[in-house]
Coordinates of N, CA, C and O in Angstrom, one line a residue:
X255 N 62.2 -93.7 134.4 CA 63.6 -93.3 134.3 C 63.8 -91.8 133.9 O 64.7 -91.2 134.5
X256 N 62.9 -91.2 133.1 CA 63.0 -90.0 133.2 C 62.9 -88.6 134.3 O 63.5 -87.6 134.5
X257 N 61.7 -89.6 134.8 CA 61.7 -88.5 135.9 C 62.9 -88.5 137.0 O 63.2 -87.4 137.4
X258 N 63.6 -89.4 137.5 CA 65.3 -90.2 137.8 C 65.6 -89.2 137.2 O 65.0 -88.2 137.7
X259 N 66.8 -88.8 135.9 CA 66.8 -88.0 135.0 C 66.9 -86.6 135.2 O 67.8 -85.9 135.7
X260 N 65.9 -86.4 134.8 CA 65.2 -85.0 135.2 C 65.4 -84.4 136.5 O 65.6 -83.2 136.7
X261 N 65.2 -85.4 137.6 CA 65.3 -85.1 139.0 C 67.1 -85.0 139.2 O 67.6 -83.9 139.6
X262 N 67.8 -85.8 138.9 CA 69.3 -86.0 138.9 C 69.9 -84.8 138.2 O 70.8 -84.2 138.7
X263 N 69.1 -84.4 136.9 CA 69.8 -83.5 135.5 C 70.9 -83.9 135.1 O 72.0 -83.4 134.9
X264 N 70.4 -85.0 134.9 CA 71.2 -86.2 133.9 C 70.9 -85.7 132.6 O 69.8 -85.6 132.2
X265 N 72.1 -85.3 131.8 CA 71.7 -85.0 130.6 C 73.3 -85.7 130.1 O 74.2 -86.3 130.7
X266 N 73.3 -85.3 128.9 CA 74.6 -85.9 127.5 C 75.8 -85.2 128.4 O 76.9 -85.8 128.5
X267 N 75.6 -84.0 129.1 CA 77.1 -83.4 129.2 C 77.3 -83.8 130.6 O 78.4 -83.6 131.1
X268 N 76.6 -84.2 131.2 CA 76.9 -84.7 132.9 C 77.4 -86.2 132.3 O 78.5 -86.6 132.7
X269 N 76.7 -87.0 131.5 CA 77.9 -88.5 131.1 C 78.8 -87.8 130.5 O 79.4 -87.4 131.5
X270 N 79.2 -87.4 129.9 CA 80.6 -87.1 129.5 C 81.3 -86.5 130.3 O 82.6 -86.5 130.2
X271 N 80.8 -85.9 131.2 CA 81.9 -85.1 132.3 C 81.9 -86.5 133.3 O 82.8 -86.5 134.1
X272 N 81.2 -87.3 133.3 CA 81.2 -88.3 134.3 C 82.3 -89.4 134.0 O 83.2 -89.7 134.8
X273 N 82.3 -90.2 132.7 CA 83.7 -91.0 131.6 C 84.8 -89.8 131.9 O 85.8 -90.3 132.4
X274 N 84.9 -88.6 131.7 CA 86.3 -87.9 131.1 C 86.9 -87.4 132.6 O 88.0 -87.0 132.5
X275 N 86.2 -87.6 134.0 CA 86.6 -87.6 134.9 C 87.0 -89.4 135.6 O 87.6 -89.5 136.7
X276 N 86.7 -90.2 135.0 CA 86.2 -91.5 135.0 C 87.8 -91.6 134.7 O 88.7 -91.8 135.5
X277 N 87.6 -91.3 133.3 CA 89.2 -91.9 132.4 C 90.4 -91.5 133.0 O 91.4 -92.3 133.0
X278 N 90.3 -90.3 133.5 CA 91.5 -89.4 134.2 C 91.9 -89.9 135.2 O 93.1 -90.3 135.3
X279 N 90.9 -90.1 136.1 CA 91.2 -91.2 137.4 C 92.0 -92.7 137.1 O 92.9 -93.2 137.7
X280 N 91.4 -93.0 136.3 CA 92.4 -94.5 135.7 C 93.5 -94.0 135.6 O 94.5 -94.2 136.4
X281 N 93.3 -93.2 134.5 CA 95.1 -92.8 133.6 C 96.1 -92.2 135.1 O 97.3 -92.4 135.2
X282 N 95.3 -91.7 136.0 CA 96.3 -91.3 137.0 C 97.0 -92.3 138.0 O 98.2 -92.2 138.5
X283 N 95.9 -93.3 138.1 CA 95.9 -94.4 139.0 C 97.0 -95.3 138.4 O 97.4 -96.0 139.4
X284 N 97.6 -95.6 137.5 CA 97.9 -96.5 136.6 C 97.7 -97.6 136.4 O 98.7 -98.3 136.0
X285 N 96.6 -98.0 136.7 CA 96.3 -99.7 136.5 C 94.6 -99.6 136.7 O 93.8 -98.8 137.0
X286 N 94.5 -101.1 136.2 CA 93.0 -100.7 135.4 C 92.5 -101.9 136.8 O 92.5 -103.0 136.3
X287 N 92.3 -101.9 137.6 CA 91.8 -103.3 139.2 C 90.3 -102.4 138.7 O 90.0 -101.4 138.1
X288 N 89.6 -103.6 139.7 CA 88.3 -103.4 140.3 C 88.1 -102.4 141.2 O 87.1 -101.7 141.3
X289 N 89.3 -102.4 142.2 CA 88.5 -101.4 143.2 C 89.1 -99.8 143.3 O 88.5 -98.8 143.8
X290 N 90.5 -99.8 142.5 CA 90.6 -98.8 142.1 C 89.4 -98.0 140.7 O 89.4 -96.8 140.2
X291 N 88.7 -99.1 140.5 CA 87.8 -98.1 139.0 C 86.8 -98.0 139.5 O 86.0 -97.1 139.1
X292 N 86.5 -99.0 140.6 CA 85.3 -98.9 141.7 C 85.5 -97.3 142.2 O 84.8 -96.4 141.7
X293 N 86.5 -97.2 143.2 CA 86.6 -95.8 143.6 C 86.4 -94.4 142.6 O 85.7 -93.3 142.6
X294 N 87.2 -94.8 142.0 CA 87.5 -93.6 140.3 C 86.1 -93.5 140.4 O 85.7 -92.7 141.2
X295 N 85.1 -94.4 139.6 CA 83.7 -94.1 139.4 C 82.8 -93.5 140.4 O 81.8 -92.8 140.0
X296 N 83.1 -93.6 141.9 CA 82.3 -93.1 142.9 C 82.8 -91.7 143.2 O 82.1 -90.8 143.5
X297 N 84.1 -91.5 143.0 CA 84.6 -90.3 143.1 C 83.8 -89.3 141.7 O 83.1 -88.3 141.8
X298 N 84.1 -90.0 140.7 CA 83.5 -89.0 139.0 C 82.3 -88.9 139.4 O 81.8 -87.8 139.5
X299 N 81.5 -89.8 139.7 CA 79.9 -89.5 140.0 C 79.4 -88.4 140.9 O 78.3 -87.7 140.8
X300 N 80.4 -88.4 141.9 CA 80.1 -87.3 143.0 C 80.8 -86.1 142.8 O 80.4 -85.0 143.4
X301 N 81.7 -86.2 142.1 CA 82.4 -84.8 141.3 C 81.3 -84.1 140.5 O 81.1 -82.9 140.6
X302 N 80.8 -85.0 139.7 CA 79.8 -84.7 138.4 C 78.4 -84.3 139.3 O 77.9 -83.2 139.1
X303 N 78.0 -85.4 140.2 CA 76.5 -84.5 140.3 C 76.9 -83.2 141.6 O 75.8 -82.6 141.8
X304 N 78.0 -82.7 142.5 CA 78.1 -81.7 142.6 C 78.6 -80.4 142.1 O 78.7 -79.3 142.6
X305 N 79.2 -80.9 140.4 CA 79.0 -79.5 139.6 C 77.8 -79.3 138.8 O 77.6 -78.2 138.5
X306 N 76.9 -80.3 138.5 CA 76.0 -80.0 137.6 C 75.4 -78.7 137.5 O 75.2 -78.4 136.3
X307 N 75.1 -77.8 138.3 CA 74.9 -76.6 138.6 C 75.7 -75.7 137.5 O 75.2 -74.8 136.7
X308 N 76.9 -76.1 137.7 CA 78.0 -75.4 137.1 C 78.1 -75.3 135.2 O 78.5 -74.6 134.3
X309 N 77.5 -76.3 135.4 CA 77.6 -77.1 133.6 C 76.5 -75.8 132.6 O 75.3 -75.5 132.6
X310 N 77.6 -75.4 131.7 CA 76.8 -74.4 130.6 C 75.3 -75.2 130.3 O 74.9 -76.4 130.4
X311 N 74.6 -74.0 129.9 CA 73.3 -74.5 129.8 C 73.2 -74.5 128.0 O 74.2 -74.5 127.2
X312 N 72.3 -74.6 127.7 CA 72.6 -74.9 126.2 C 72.1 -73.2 125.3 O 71.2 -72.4 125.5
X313 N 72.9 -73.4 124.6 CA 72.8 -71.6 124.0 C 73.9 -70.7 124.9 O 74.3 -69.6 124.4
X314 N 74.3 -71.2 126.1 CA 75.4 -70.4 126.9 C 77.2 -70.3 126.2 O 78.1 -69.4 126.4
X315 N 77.2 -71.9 125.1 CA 78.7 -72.0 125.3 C 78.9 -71.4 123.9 O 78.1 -71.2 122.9
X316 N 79.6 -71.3 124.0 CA 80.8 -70.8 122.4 C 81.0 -72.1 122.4 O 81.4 -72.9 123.2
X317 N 80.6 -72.4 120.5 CA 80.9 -73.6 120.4 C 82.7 -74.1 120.4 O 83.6 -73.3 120.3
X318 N 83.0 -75.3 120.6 CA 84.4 -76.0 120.8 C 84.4 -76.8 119.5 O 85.5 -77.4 119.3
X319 N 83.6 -76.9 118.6 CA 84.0 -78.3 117.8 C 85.1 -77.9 117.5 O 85.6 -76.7 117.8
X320 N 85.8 -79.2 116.6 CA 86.7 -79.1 115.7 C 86.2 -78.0 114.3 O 86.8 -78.0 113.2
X321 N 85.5 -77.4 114.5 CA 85.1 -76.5 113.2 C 85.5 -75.2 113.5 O 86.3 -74.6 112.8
X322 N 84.9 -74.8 114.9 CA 86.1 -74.0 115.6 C 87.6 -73.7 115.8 O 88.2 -72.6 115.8
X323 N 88.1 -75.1 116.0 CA 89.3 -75.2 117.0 C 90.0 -74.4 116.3 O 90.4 -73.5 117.1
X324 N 90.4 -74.2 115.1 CA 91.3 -73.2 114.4 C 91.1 -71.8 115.2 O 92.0 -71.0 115.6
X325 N 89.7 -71.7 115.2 CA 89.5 -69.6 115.8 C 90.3 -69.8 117.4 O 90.8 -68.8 118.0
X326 N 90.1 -71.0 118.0 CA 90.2 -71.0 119.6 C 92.4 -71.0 119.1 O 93.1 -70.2 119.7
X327 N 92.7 -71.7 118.4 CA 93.6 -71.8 118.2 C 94.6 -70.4 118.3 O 95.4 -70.0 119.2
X328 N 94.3 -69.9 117.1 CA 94.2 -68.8 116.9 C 94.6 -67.5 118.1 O 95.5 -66.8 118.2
X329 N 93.5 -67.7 118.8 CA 93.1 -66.9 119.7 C 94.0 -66.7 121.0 O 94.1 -65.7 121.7
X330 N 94.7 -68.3 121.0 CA 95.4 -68.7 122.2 C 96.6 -68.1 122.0 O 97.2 -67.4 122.8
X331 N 96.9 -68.3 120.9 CA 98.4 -67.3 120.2 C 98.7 -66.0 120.0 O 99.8 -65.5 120.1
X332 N 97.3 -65.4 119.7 CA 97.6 -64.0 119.8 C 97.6 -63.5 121.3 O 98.3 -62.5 121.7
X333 N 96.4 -64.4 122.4 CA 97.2 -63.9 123.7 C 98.2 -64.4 124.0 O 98.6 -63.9 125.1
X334 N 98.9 -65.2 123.6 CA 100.4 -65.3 123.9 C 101.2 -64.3 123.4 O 101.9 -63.9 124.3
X335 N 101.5 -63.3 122.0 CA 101.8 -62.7 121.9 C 101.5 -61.3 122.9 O 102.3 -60.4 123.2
X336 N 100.3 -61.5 123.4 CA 99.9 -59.7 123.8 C 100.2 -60.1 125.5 O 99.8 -59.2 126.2
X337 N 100.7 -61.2 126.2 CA 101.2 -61.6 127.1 C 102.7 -61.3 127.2 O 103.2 -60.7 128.1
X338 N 103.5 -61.9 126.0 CA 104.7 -61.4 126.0 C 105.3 -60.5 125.6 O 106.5 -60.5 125.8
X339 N 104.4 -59.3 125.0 CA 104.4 -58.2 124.6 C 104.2 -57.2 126.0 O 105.0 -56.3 126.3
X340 N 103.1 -57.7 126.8 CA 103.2 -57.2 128.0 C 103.9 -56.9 129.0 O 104.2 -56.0 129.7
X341 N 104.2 -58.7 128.8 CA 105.7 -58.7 129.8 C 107.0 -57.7 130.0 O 107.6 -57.3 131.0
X342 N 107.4 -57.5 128.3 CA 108.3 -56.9 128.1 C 108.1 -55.2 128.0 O 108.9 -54.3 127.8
X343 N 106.9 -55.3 128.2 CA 106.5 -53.1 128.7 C 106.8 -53.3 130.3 O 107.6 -52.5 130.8
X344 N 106.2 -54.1 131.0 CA 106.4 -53.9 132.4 C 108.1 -54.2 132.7 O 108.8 -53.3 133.0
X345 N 108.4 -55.3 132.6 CA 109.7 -55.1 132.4 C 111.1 -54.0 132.2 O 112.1 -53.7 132.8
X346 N 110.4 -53.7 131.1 CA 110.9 -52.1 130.4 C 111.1 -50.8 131.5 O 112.0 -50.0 131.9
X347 N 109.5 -51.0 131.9 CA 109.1 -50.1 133.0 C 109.9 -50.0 134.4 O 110.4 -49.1 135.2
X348 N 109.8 -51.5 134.4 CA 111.0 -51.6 135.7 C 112.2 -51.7 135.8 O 112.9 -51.8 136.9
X349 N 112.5 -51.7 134.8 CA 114.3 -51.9 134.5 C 114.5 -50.2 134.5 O 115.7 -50.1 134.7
X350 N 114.1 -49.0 134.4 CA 114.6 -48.2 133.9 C 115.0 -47.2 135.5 O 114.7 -47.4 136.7
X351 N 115.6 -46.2 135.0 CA 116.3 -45.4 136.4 C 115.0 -44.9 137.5 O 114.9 -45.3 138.7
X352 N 114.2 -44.1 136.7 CA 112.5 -43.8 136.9 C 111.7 -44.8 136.9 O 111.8 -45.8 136.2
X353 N 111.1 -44.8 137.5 CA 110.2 -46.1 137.0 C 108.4 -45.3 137.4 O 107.8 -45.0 138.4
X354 N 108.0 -45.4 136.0 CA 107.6 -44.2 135.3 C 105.7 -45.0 135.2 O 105.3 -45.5 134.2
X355 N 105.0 -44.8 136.7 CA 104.2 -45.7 136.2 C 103.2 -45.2 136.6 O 103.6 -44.9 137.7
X356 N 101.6 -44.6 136.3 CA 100.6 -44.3 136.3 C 99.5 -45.2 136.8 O 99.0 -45.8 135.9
X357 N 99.1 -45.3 137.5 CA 98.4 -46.6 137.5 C 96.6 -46.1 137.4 O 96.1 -45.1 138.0
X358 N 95.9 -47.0 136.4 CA 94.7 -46.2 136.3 C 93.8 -47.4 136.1 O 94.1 -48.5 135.9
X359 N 92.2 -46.6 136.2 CA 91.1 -47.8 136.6 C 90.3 -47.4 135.0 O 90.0 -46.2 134.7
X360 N 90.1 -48.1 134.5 CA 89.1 -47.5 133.1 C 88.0 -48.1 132.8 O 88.0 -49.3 132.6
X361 N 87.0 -47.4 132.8 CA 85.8 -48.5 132.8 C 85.3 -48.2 131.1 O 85.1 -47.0 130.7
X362 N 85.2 -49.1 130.3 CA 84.6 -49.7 129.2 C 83.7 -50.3 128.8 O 83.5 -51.3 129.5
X363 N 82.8 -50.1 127.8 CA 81.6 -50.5 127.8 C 82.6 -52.1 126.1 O 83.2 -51.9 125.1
X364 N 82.1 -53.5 126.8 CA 81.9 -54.2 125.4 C 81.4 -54.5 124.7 O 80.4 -53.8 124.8
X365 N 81.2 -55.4 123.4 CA 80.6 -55.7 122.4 C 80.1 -56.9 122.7 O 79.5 -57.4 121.8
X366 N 80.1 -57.5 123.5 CA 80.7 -59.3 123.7 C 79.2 -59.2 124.1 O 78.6 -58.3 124.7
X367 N 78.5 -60.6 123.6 CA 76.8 -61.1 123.9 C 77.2 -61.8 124.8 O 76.5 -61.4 125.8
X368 N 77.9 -62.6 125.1 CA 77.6 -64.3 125.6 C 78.7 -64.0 126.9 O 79.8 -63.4 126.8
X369 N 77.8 -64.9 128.3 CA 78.3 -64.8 129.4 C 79.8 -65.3 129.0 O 80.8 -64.5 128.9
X370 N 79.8 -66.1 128.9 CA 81.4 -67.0 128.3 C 82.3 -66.4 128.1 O 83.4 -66.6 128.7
X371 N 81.8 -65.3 126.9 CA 82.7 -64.6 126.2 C 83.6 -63.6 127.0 O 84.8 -63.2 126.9
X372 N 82.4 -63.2 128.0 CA 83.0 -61.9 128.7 C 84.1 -62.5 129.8 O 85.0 -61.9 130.4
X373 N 83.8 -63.7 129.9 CA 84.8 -64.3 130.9 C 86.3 -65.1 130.7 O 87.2 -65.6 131.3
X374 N 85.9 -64.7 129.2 CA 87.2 -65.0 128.7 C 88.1 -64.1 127.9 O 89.2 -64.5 127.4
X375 N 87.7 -62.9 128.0 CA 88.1 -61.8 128.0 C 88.4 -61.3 129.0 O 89.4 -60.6 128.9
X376 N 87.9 -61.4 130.3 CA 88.2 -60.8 131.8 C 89.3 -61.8 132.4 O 89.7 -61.6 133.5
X377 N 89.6 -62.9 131.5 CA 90.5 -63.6 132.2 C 91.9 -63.4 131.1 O 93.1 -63.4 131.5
X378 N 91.6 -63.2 130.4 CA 92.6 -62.9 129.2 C 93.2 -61.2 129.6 O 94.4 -60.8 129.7
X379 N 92.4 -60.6 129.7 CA 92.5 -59.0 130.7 C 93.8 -59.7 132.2 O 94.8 -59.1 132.5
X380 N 93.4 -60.5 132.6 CA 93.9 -60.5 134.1 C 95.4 -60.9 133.8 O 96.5 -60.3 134.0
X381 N 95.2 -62.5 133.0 CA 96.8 -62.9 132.5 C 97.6 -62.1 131.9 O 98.6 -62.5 131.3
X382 N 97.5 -60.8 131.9 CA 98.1 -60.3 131.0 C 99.0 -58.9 131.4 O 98.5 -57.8 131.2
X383 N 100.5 -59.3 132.1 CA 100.9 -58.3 132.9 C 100.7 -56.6 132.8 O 101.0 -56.0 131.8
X384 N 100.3 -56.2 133.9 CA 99.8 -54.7 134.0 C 98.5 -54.5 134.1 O 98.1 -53.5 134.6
X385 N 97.8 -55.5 133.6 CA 96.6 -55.4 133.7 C 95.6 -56.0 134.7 O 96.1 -56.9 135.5
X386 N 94.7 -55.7 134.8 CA 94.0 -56.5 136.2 C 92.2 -56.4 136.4 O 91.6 -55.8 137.3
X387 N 91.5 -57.2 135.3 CA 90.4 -56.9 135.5 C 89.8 -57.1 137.1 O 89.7 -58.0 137.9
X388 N 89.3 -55.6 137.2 CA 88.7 -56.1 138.8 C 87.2 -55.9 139.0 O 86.8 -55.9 140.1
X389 N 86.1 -55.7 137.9 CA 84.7 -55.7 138.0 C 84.2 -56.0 136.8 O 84.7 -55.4 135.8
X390 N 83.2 -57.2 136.5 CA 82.4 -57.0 135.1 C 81.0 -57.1 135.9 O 80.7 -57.8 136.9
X391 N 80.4 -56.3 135.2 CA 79.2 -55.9 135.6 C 78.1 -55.5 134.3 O 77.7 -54.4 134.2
X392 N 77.8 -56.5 133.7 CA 76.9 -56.9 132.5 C 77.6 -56.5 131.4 O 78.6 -57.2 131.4
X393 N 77.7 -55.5 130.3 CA 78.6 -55.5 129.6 C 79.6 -54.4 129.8 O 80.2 -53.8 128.9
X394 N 79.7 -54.0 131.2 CA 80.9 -53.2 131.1 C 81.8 -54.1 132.0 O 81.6 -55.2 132.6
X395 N 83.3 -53.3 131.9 CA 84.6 -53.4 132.4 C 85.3 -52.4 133.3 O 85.5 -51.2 133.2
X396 N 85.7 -53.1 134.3 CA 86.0 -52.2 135.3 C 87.9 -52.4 135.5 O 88.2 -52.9 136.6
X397 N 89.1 -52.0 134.6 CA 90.1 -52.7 134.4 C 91.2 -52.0 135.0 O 91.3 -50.9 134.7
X398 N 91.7 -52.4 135.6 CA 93.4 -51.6 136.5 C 94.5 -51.7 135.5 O 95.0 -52.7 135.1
X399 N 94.7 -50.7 135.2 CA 96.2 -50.7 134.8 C 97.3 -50.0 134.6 O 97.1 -48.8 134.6
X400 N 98.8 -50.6 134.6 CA 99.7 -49.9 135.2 C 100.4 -48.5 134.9 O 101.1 -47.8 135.6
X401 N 99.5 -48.4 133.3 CA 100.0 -47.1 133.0 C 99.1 -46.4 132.4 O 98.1 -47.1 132.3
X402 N 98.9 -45.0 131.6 CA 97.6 -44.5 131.1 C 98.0 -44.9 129.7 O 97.0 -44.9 129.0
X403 N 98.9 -45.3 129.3 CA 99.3 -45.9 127.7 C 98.1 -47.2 127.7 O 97.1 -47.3 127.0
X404 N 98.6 -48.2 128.9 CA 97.8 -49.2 128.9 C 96.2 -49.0 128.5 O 95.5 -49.6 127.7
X405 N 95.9 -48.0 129.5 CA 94.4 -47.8 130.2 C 93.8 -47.0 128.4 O 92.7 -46.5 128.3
X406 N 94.7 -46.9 127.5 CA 94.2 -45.9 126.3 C 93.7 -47.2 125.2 O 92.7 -47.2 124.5
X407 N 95.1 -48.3 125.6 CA 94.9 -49.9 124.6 C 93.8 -51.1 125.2 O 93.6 -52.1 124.7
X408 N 93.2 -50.7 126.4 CA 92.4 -51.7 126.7 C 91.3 -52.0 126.2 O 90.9 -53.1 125.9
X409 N 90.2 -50.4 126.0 CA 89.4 -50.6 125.3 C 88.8 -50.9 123.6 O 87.7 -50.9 123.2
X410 N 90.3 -51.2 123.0 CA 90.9 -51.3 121.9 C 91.3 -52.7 121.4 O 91.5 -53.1 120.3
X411 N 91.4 -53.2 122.3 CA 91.9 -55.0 123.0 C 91.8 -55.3 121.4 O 90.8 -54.9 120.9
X412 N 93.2 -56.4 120.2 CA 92.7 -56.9 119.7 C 91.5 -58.7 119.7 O 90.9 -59.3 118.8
X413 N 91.9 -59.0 121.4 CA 91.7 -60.1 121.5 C 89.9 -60.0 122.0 O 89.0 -60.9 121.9
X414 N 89.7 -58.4 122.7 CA 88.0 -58.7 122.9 C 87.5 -59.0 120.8 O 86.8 -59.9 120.4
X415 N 88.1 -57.9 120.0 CA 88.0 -58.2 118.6 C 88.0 -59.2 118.0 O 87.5 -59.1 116.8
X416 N 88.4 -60.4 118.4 CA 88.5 -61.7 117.7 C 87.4 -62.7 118.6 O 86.8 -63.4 117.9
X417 N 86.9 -62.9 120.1 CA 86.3 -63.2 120.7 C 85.0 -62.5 119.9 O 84.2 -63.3 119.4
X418 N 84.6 -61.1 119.8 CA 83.2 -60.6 119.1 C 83.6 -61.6 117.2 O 82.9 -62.6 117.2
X419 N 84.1 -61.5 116.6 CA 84.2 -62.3 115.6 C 83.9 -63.6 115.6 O 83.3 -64.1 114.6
X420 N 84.2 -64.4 116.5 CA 84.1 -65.9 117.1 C 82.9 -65.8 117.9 O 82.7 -66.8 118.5
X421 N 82.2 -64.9 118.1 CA 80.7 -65.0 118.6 C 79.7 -64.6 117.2 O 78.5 -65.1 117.3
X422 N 80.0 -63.8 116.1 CA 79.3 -64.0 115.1 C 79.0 -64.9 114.4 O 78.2 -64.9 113.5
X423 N 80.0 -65.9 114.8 CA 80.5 -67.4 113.7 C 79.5 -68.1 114.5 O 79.5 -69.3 114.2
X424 N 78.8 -67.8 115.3 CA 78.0 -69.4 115.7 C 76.4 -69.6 115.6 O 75.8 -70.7 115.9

């Protein structure tokens, strides 16, 4: 059975991605039959063993427990703030007679260890109007933005700052 296993790369997080795509399929389907959980299960299995690939390796993830969830919490809010904070500079920008806009590419070097981290900073970079990460390339940043104010606050980010804090905690 192991070598099965091993050959498949069946491990703890391929069953749980295999049930949590399992459960979804039910919950979507609305009714619990045989051949609808029949299907659900053949579909999760073949979902699951063509991402396996994809599945964090171990030492890769920023932990999720509940011991965390506060910092992730956290984290989700202050980019909501620097989202709607954003919003309303570009906004600003465009509302006015001039429309007064610089557009600039800044490359920065980060602090951030962990693949993860940087990709959630490069996506927190992108959601975030005016901005537009367009290269990460090991720990630098290659970032577009719409004005030189912007391009002066990126390297400054307080959200790469709390991502590097939430990577010393683990």
């Amino acid at each position: 059975m192991n070598r099965v296993a091993e050959k498949l790369k069946l491990n703890n997080l391929s069953i749980k991605t295999f049930f949590l795509l399992w459960a979804f399929w039910v919950i979507l389907a609305g009714r619990l039959e045989w051949q609808s959980a029949s299907v659900g299960a053949l579909v999760a299995f073949g979902v699951t063993l063509l991402n396996l690939d994809l599945a964090l390796k171990r030492g890769e993830a920023m932990p999720f427990g509940l011991g965390k969830l506060l910092g992730w919490v956290r984290y989700a809010g202050r980019l909501l703030v620097e989202v709607l904070r954003a919003n309303w500079q570009v906004a600003m920008i465009l509302l006015r007679r001039k429309v007064d806009i610089s557009p600039c590419l800044v490359r920065y070097k980060t602090g951030l260890k962990t693949d993860l981290a940087k990709v959630i900073l490069a996506t927190s970079i992108t959601l975030t109007p005016g901005t537009l990460t367009v290269e990460v390339e090991g720990d630098r940043f290659l970032v577009h933005t719409l004005t030189e104010e912007g391009a002066r606050e990126v390297a400054r980010w307080v959200l790469e700052e709390k991502l590097v804090e939430m990577e010393r905690e683990v």
